[in-house]
Short mmCIF file of C-alpha atoms and ligand atoms in Angstrom, two decimals:
data_model
loop_
_atom_site.label_atom_id
_atom_site.label_comp_id
_atom_site.label_asym_id
_atom_site.label_seq_id
_atom_site.Cartn_x
_atom_site.Cartn_y
_atom_site.Cartn_z
CA MET I 22 11.38 13.74 29.84
CA ASP I 23 13.20 12.49 27.40
CA THR I 24 16.94 11.06 29.79
CA GLU I 25 19.75 9.74 26.86
CA HIS I 26 18.60 6.39 28.65
CA SER I 27 14.72 6.36 28.14
CA PRO I 28 13.57 3.81 24.82
CA GLY I 29 14.68 5.30 21.82
CA GLY I 30 17.28 7.11 23.68
CA PRO I 31 21.03 7.17 21.73
CA LEU I 32 21.92 5.31 24.43
CA SER I 33 19.01 2.67 23.91
CA GLU I 34 19.08 2.71 20.35
CA ALA I 35 23.19 1.69 20.19
CA VAL I 36 22.39 -1.51 22.44
CA GLN I 37 19.63 -2.60 19.89
CA GLN I 38 21.74 -1.84 17.45
CA ALA I 39 25.06 -3.88 19.32
CA LEU I 40 22.72 -6.51 19.87
CA ALA I 41 21.56 -6.72 16.35
CA GLY I 42 25.11 -8.25 15.64
CA VAL I 43 24.48 -10.94 18.52
CA MET I 44 24.45 -14.32 16.38
CA ASP I 45 22.78 -16.86 17.27
CA PRO I 46 25.54 -19.58 17.47
CA GLU I 47 23.32 -22.29 15.28
CA LEU I 48 20.99 -19.96 12.96
CA ARG I 49 23.76 -17.87 12.30
CA ARG I 50 20.93 -14.85 12.54
CA PRO I 51 20.71 -11.81 14.85
CA ILE I 52 18.96 -12.72 17.79
CA THR I 53 16.85 -9.66 17.38
CA GLU I 54 15.62 -11.30 13.91
CA LEU I 55 14.77 -14.62 15.50
CA GLY I 56 12.33 -13.14 18.49
CA MET I 57 14.73 -14.05 21.00
CA VAL I 58 14.92 -11.02 22.69
CA GLU I 59 12.61 -10.67 24.95
CA SER I 60 13.55 -7.57 26.93
CA VAL I 61 15.88 -5.07 27.45
CA ILE I 62 15.87 -2.52 30.22
CA VAL I 63 18.97 -0.15 30.54
CA SER I 64 19.23 1.41 33.99
CA ALA I 65 19.77 5.76 34.12
CA GLU I 66 23.41 3.89 35.46
CA GLY I 67 23.64 2.74 31.82
CA HIS I 68 23.59 -1.05 33.00
CA VAL I 69 21.91 -3.10 30.87
CA ASP I 70 19.35 -5.92 31.83
CA LEU I 71 18.77 -8.07 29.04
CA ALA I 72 16.17 -11.23 29.03
CA VAL I 73 17.37 -13.93 25.76
CA LEU I 74 14.91 -16.30 24.78
CA LEU I 75 16.73 -19.81 24.05
CA THR I 76 14.56 -22.18 21.89
CA ILE I 77 14.77 -24.72 24.24
CA ALA I 78 15.82 -25.24 27.34
CA GLY I 79 18.24 -27.51 27.31
CA CYS I 80 20.36 -25.37 24.62
CA PRO I 81 23.67 -26.54 24.60
CA LEU I 82 25.35 -23.11 23.33
CA ARG I 83 23.58 -21.07 26.27
CA ASP I 84 27.11 -20.01 27.46
CA THR I 85 27.93 -18.50 23.46
CA ILE I 86 25.05 -16.93 23.95
CA THR I 87 25.34 -15.15 27.56
CA LYS I 88 28.78 -14.30 26.22
CA ASP I 89 28.21 -12.84 22.90
CA SER I 90 26.05 -10.42 24.50
CA GLU I 91 27.91 -9.41 27.28
CA ARG I 92 30.81 -8.70 24.86
CA ALA I 93 28.86 -6.39 22.33
CA LEU I 94 26.55 -4.65 24.94
CA LEU I 95 30.21 -3.77 27.39
CA ALA I 96 31.72 -2.50 24.05
CA VAL I 97 28.86 -0.30 23.88
CA PRO I 98 30.54 3.38 25.24
CA GLY I 99 27.99 4.61 28.07
CA VAL I 100 27.34 1.01 29.39
CA THR I 101 28.48 0.34 33.14
CA GLY I 102 27.51 -3.39 33.37
CA VAL I 103 25.19 -6.30 32.06
CA THR I 104 22.34 -8.99 33.63
CA VAL I 105 21.71 -11.80 31.06
CA THR I 106 19.31 -13.66 32.12
CA LEU I 107 18.22 -17.11 29.64
CA ASN I 108 14.60 -17.72 29.67
CA VAL I 109 13.02 -20.19 27.46
CA MET I 110 10.40 -19.62 24.35
CA ASP I 111 6.69 -21.15 24.98
CA GLN I 112 5.12 -22.80 21.97
CA ALA I 113 4.49 -19.96 20.46
CA GLN I 114 7.34 -17.84 19.82
CA ARG I 115 8.77 -21.17 18.75
CA ASP I 116 6.19 -21.55 15.91
CA ALA I 117 6.68 -18.09 14.87
CA LEU I 118 9.96 -18.83 14.87
CA LYS I 119 10.31 -22.04 12.45
CA GLU I 120 7.41 -19.84 10.75
CA LYS I 121 10.24 -17.20 10.18
CA LEU I 122 12.69 -19.81 9.68
CA ARG I 123 10.99 -22.16 6.78
CA GLY I 124 8.80 -19.53 5.59
CA ALA I 125 4.87 -18.68 5.92
CA GLY I 126 3.25 -22.49 5.97
CA GLY I 127 6.50 -23.99 7.33
CA GLN I 128 7.47 -25.51 4.12
CA ARG I 129 8.47 -29.31 4.37
CA GLY I 130 10.31 -30.24 1.19
CA ILE I 131 13.70 -30.71 0.45
CA PRO I 132 14.86 -26.76 0.58
CA PHE I 133 18.01 -26.95 -2.31
CA ASN I 134 15.06 -28.26 -4.75
CA GLU I 135 13.51 -25.55 -4.66
CA PRO I 136 13.37 -23.95 -7.61
CA ASP I 137 14.66 -20.32 -6.49
CA SER I 138 17.75 -22.19 -4.31
CA LEU I 139 21.03 -21.25 -4.90
CA THR I 140 22.75 -24.07 -3.13
CA LYS I 141 25.27 -25.72 -5.49
CA VAL I 142 24.54 -29.69 -4.39
CA PHE I 143 27.87 -31.82 -4.61
CA ALA I 144 27.58 -35.55 -3.73
CA VAL I 145 31.78 -36.48 -3.01
CA ALA I 146 32.12 -40.28 -3.90
CA SER I 147 35.02 -42.66 -4.53
CA GLY I 148 35.41 -45.95 -5.36
CA LYS I 149 36.29 -47.59 -1.65
CA GLY I 150 37.66 -46.75 1.17
CA GLY I 151 40.10 -44.83 3.04
CA VAL I 152 41.47 -42.96 0.00
CA GLY I 153 40.50 -39.67 1.83
CA LYS I 154 36.81 -38.95 0.76
CA SER I 155 35.79 -37.25 4.07
CA SER I 156 38.96 -35.80 4.42
CA VAL I 157 38.68 -33.94 1.14
CA THR I 158 35.00 -32.97 1.57
CA VAL I 159 35.72 -31.53 5.08
CA ASN I 160 38.49 -29.39 4.16
CA LEU I 161 36.86 -28.01 0.97
CA ALA I 162 34.32 -26.91 3.23
CA CYS I 163 35.85 -25.51 5.65
CA SER I 164 38.47 -23.48 3.03
CA LEU I 165 35.13 -22.29 1.17
CA ALA I 166 33.74 -21.11 4.40
CA ALA I 167 36.55 -19.26 5.44
CA GLN I 168 36.59 -17.44 2.07
CA GLY I 169 32.81 -16.21 3.36
CA LEU I 170 30.47 -18.69 1.74
CA ARG I 171 27.86 -20.49 3.80
CA VAL I 172 28.56 -24.14 3.31
CA GLY I 173 26.76 -27.28 5.14
CA ILE I 174 28.11 -31.00 5.18
CA VAL I 175 25.89 -33.62 4.77
CA ASP I 176 27.83 -36.67 5.68
CA ALA I 177 25.74 -39.45 4.39
CA ASP I 178 28.78 -41.97 4.95
CA VAL I 179 26.21 -44.02 7.45
CA TYR I 180 28.45 -46.71 8.13
CA GLY I 181 31.43 -44.78 7.87
CA PHE I 182 30.67 -41.46 9.52
CA SER I 183 33.60 -39.60 10.15
CA VAL I 184 33.08 -36.06 10.04
CA PRO I 185 32.39 -34.87 13.20
CA GLY I 186 35.72 -36.13 14.60
CA LEU I 187 37.44 -34.92 10.98
CA MET I 188 35.87 -31.07 12.30
CA GLY I 189 36.16 -31.83 16.34
CA ILE I 190 32.44 -31.71 16.83
CA THR I 191 31.22 -33.32 20.29
CA GLN I 192 27.84 -31.10 20.32
CA THR I 193 24.81 -32.58 19.10
CA PRO I 194 22.24 -30.52 17.35
CA THR I 195 19.46 -28.87 19.20
CA ARG I 196 16.06 -29.98 18.59
CA VAL I 197 13.45 -27.31 18.03
CA ASP I 198 9.97 -29.36 17.98
CA ASP I 199 10.69 -30.84 14.62
CA MET I 200 13.11 -29.25 13.10
CA ILE I 201 16.80 -30.30 14.21
CA LEU I 202 19.66 -27.21 14.03
CA PRO I 203 23.11 -28.62 12.82
CA PRO I 204 26.22 -27.40 14.71
CA VAL I 205 28.69 -25.37 13.18
CA ALA I 206 32.85 -25.77 13.23
CA TYR I 207 34.59 -23.54 11.28
CA GLY I 208 31.57 -21.71 9.83
CA VAL I 209 30.19 -25.12 8.70
CA LYS I 210 26.99 -26.79 9.19
CA VAL I 211 27.40 -30.40 10.08
CA ILE I 212 24.55 -32.88 10.38
CA SER I 213 25.68 -36.92 10.71
CA ILE I 214 24.63 -39.58 11.74
CA GLY I 215 27.09 -39.88 14.06
CA MET I 216 25.71 -37.66 16.12
CA PHE I 217 22.54 -39.89 16.72
CA VAL I 218 24.09 -43.27 18.08
CA THR I 219 25.65 -43.36 21.06
CA GLY I 220 29.18 -43.73 21.53
CA ASN I 221 30.74 -45.46 18.69
CA GLN I 222 27.95 -48.08 17.65
CA PRO I 223 27.63 -49.25 14.33
CA VAL I 224 25.01 -48.31 12.45
CA ALA I 225 23.22 -51.39 10.70
CA TRP I 226 20.21 -50.19 8.91
CA ARG I 227 19.45 -51.53 5.30
CA GLY I 228 18.14 -49.37 2.35
CA PRO I 229 15.03 -48.17 2.66
CA MET I 230 16.40 -46.59 6.81
CA LEU I 231 19.18 -45.06 5.00
CA HIS I 232 16.92 -43.20 2.24
CA ARG I 233 14.91 -42.13 5.14
CA ALA I 234 18.07 -41.20 7.39
CA LEU I 235 19.29 -38.85 4.63
CA GLU I 236 15.50 -37.73 3.67
CA GLN I 237 14.95 -36.50 7.42
CA PHE I 238 18.46 -34.87 6.90
CA LEU I 239 17.32 -32.71 3.94
CA THR I 240 13.51 -32.08 5.55
CA ASP I 241 14.07 -31.30 8.67
CA VAL I 242 17.61 -29.98 9.16
CA TYR I 243 17.39 -26.29 8.86
CA PHE I 244 20.30 -25.11 7.36
CA GLY I 245 19.30 -21.62 6.04
CA ASP I 246 20.37 -20.09 3.02
CA LEU I 247 23.62 -22.16 1.69
CA ASP I 248 25.82 -21.35 -0.68
CA VAL I 249 27.31 -25.00 -0.97
CA LEU I 250 26.72 -28.13 0.55
CA PHE I 251 28.05 -31.16 0.47
CA LEU I 252 27.44 -34.61 0.83
CA ASP I 253 29.63 -37.46 1.97
CA LEU I 254 28.62 -40.70 0.35
CA PRO I 255 29.67 -43.78 1.32
CA PRO I 256 32.50 -45.71 -0.85
CA GLY I 257 31.36 -47.41 -3.52
CA THR I 258 27.92 -47.25 -5.26
CA GLY I 259 25.87 -48.53 -2.43
CA ASP I 260 21.73 -47.40 -2.08
CA ILE I 261 23.10 -44.15 -0.88
CA ALA I 262 24.44 -43.39 -4.24
CA ILE I 263 20.73 -43.63 -5.41
CA SER I 264 19.12 -41.93 -2.82
CA VAL I 265 21.07 -39.05 -3.21
CA ALA I 266 20.04 -39.21 -7.00
CA GLN I 267 16.43 -40.07 -6.46
CA LEU I 268 16.48 -37.04 -3.55
CA LEU I 269 18.96 -34.08 -4.83
CA PRO I 270 18.32 -34.40 -8.98
CA THR I 271 20.60 -31.46 -9.19
CA ALA I 272 24.15 -32.79 -6.92
CA GLU I 273 26.68 -32.60 -8.73
CA ILE I 274 29.22 -36.12 -8.13
CA LEU I 275 32.82 -35.32 -6.85
CA VAL I 276 35.28 -38.50 -7.33
CA VAL I 277 37.80 -39.07 -4.96
CA THR I 278 40.47 -41.80 -5.87
CA THR I 279 44.04 -42.37 -5.68
CA PRO I 280 47.16 -42.14 -8.36
CA GLN I 281 46.67 -46.49 -8.25
CA ALA I 282 45.59 -48.13 -11.17
CA ALA I 283 43.23 -50.10 -9.17
CA ALA I 284 42.01 -47.81 -7.62
CA ALA I 285 40.93 -45.56 -10.65
CA ASP I 286 39.20 -48.55 -11.36
CA VAL I 287 36.87 -48.46 -8.63
CA ALA I 288 36.23 -45.35 -8.68
CA GLU I 289 34.87 -45.08 -12.34
CA ARG I 290 32.59 -47.64 -10.86
CA ALA I 291 31.31 -44.71 -8.76
CA GLY I 292 31.42 -41.80 -11.50
CA ALA I 293 29.83 -43.98 -14.08
CA ILE I 294 26.90 -44.20 -11.78
CA ALA I 295 25.75 -40.72 -13.14
CA THR I 296 24.89 -42.34 -16.21
CA GLN I 297 22.03 -44.28 -15.23
CA THR I 298 20.77 -41.22 -12.52
CA GLY I 299 21.10 -38.66 -14.75
CA GLN I 300 23.64 -36.92 -12.59
CA LYS I 301 26.90 -34.50 -13.48
CA VAL I 302 30.32 -35.48 -12.68
CA ALA I 303 31.59 -32.15 -11.65
CA GLY I 304 35.15 -33.44 -11.57
CA VAL I 305 37.63 -36.25 -10.23
CA ILE I 306 40.16 -35.00 -7.25
CA GLU I 307 43.71 -37.17 -6.76
CA ASN I 308 44.42 -37.39 -3.27
CA MET I 309 47.52 -38.74 -1.87
CA SER I 310 49.40 -38.05 -5.03
CA TYR I 311 52.66 -38.27 -3.88
CA LEU I 312 54.98 -37.15 -0.72
CA GLU I 313 57.59 -33.88 -1.15
CA MET I 314 60.95 -34.65 -0.02
CA PRO I 315 63.22 -32.89 1.76
CA ASP I 316 65.36 -32.25 -1.31
CA GLY I 317 61.92 -31.26 -3.09
CA GLY I 318 61.49 -34.44 -4.62
CA ARG I 319 58.18 -35.91 -5.10
CA MET I 320 57.71 -39.59 -4.13
CA GLU I 321 55.13 -41.53 -5.67
CA LEU I 322 54.17 -43.89 -3.37
CA PHE I 323 50.87 -44.97 -5.02
CA GLY I 324 51.89 -44.62 -8.34
CA SER I 325 50.86 -41.83 -10.94
CA GLY I 326 48.15 -40.91 -13.67
CA GLY I 327 45.53 -42.50 -11.96
CA GLY I 328 42.99 -39.17 -11.54
CA ALA I 329 44.30 -38.67 -15.39
CA VAL I 330 42.92 -41.93 -16.46
CA LEU I 331 39.73 -41.40 -14.20
CA THR I 332 38.95 -38.30 -16.55
CA GLN I 333 39.51 -39.72 -19.17
CA ARG I 334 37.50 -43.02 -19.38
CA LEU I 335 34.37 -40.64 -16.81
CA SER I 336 33.96 -37.80 -19.65
CA ALA I 337 33.95 -40.99 -22.31
CA ALA I 338 31.13 -43.02 -20.27
CA VAL I 339 29.08 -39.71 -19.30
CA GLY I 340 29.90 -37.59 -22.81
CA THR I 341 31.04 -34.38 -20.98
CA THR I 342 34.57 -33.51 -20.20
CA VAL I 343 35.23 -34.01 -16.48
CA PRO I 344 38.03 -32.63 -15.13
CA LEU I 345 40.71 -33.21 -12.39
CA LEU I 346 40.33 -30.82 -10.51
CA GLY I 347 43.22 -31.40 -8.25
CA GLN I 348 45.96 -33.16 -6.86
CA ILE I 349 46.65 -33.55 -3.01
CA PRO I 350 49.75 -34.56 -1.68
CA LEU I 351 50.50 -36.60 0.97
CA ASP I 352 51.25 -34.65 3.99
CA ILE I 353 50.98 -35.68 7.55
CA GLN I 354 49.94 -32.41 8.84
CA LEU I 355 46.56 -32.94 6.69
CA ARG I 356 46.49 -36.72 8.59
CA GLU I 357 46.94 -35.09 12.38
CA GLY I 358 45.13 -32.10 11.65
CA GLY I 359 42.07 -34.98 10.92
CA ASP I 360 42.65 -36.81 14.64
CA THR I 361 43.07 -33.56 16.01
CA GLY I 362 39.70 -31.82 14.83
CA VAL I 363 41.33 -29.10 12.90
CA PRO I 364 40.66 -29.34 9.05
CA ILE I 365 44.48 -28.61 8.02
CA VAL I 366 43.21 -25.66 5.39
CA ILE I 367 42.66 -24.12 8.67
CA GLY I 368 44.98 -24.80 10.70
CA GLN I 369 48.18 -25.33 8.82
CA PRO I 370 46.50 -22.99 5.58
CA GLY I 371 50.25 -22.63 3.93
CA THR I 372 50.83 -26.50 3.38
CA PRO I 373 50.76 -27.71 -0.01
CA ALA I 374 48.57 -29.85 0.16
CA ALA I 375 46.28 -26.67 1.90
CA ALA I 376 46.40 -25.02 -0.94
CA ALA I 377 46.28 -27.72 -3.46
CA LEU I 378 42.26 -28.41 -1.28
CA SER I 379 41.97 -24.84 -1.13
CA GLY I 380 42.80 -23.88 -5.01
CA ILE I 381 40.02 -27.07 -5.56
CA ALA I 382 37.75 -24.96 -3.78
CA GLY I 383 37.94 -22.05 -5.39
CA SER I 384 37.76 -23.76 -8.38
CA LEU I 385 34.03 -25.84 -7.38
CA ALA I 386 33.00 -21.82 -5.90
CA ALA I 387 33.33 -20.38 -9.50
CA LYS I 388 31.38 -22.95 -10.99
CA PRO I 389 28.14 -21.37 -11.87
CA ARG I 390 24.99 -23.82 -10.34
CA GLY I 391 24.31 -26.32 -13.45
CA LEU I 392 20.68 -25.99 -14.75
CA ALA I 393 20.13 -29.69 -14.51
CA GLY I 394 16.87 -31.14 -13.32
CA LEU I 395 15.70 -27.10 -11.88
CA LYS I 396 12.18 -26.31 -13.07
CA LEU I 397 12.29 -23.19 -15.46
CA GLY I 398 8.78 -22.27 -14.64
CA LEU I 399 8.02 -21.45 -18.03
CA GLN I 400 4.17 -21.65 -19.23
CA PRO I 401 3.13 -21.83 -22.42
CA ARG I 402 1.38 -18.84 -23.80
P1 ADP K 26 38.06 -41.88 3.21
O1 ADP K 26 36.64 -40.94 3.89
O2 ADP K 26 38.16 -41.94 1.92
O3 ADP K 26 37.52 -43.43 3.76
P2 ADP K 26 39.40 -40.39 5.23
O4 ADP K 26 39.58 -39.08 4.68
O5 ADP K 26 39.23 -40.99 6.10
O6 ADP K 26 39.14 -41.33 3.88
O7 ADP K 26 41.04 -41.05 5.00
C1 ADP K 26 41.36 -41.90 5.24
C2 ADP K 26 42.59 -41.93 6.27
O8 ADP K 26 44.24 -41.22 5.36
C3 ADP K 26 42.97 -40.32 7.33
O9 ADP K 26 43.64 -41.19 8.38
C4 ADP K 26 43.55 -39.85 7.18
O10 ADP K 26 43.86 -38.43 7.41
C5 ADP K 26 44.63 -39.88 6.46
N1 ADP K 26 44.95 -38.68 4.67
C6 ADP K 26 43.84 -38.75 4.03
N2 ADP K 26 44.28 -37.99 2.50
C7 ADP K 26 45.49 -37.76 3.37
C8 ADP K 26 46.45 -36.73 2.63
N3 ADP K 26 46.21 -36.40 1.62
N4 ADP K 26 47.55 -37.09 3.14
C9 ADP K 26 47.73 -38.16 4.84
N5 ADP K 26 46.97 -38.07 4.77
C10 ADP K 26 45.64 -38.63 4.22
#
């Protein structure tokens, strides 16, 4: 007899549909697609017994998955109660999941270098520390994610990692065997060396280790399909900038500077490295441009014109026009947002600083992906 609650009946189907809307918080794909639904039993009274398979036993987001499943199921008319049981995938199930994510054979290159990758990669550089490079990176990423884009950040500022703090991330990445799942905040997938060291320990690594760490972030961390990936580089022109050029030849460089002439001088060196690596300079962002006064006037605390001068010099150095993408005012709320882990484009989107950052993000989203370094797959006839 075909009752309402038999498999394939209307309530069972509605329950399946509701589950298809439950996302794994790290993988950002429906749990039904990921093989995470072990079993669903709908009783005659409308009670749903759901068994979910977690990727690993200590999954830090088990509560999120439980709550999201309960909420989705209880919203289905006819469902009277929900019991969620959490189990853990066995090796075969994990292998199947990894294959689903990485493709058959478990591709292990840097996905952003695949000829069919549509991810725009921006390496954010600065001449010196403290000009707001990380704050700018985080806000651009959050702004693009809020616009619906799929965004990731690799915090490659190994000695001065600050991205997790700026985004309020305390969770450590989940490991599924050799695959690392990046924590997600404000829709942005983030990986940072800061998630692999305990406490506030300094990272005392040299060139080859940094290269290996960056390579591992780019190969072992599962970002999935991204529209935009940001790399927050260490200040200056160190080993990491060279590694990025080698590991991600299509990465375009964004240079953050202050209006100060001296800052523009050192930023020029960071940007001009592109002439040696053959990378494109996507543009210059001037931060801390001015402080808006209560009377509406602007106080130029760090002078003026640094961004414009830098674009001229970089244009001359690289031989193409390097645009000034925007000028971000000084704003206490920007600093406070960083301190509390709520980026200003999320917490105070109406401020002039947030508007400037969102404007820059919009212009990056509109840029066509460069073809430099891409293999076009042409074959001689
Ligand atoms: P970097 O990554 O270049 O070292 P940070 O992003 O860490 O720089 O910024 C350095 C400090 O300046 C942080 O305390 C940050 O909150 C603050 N800051 C950056 N940009 C602004 C701005 N436009 N207005 C106010 N404070 C800012």
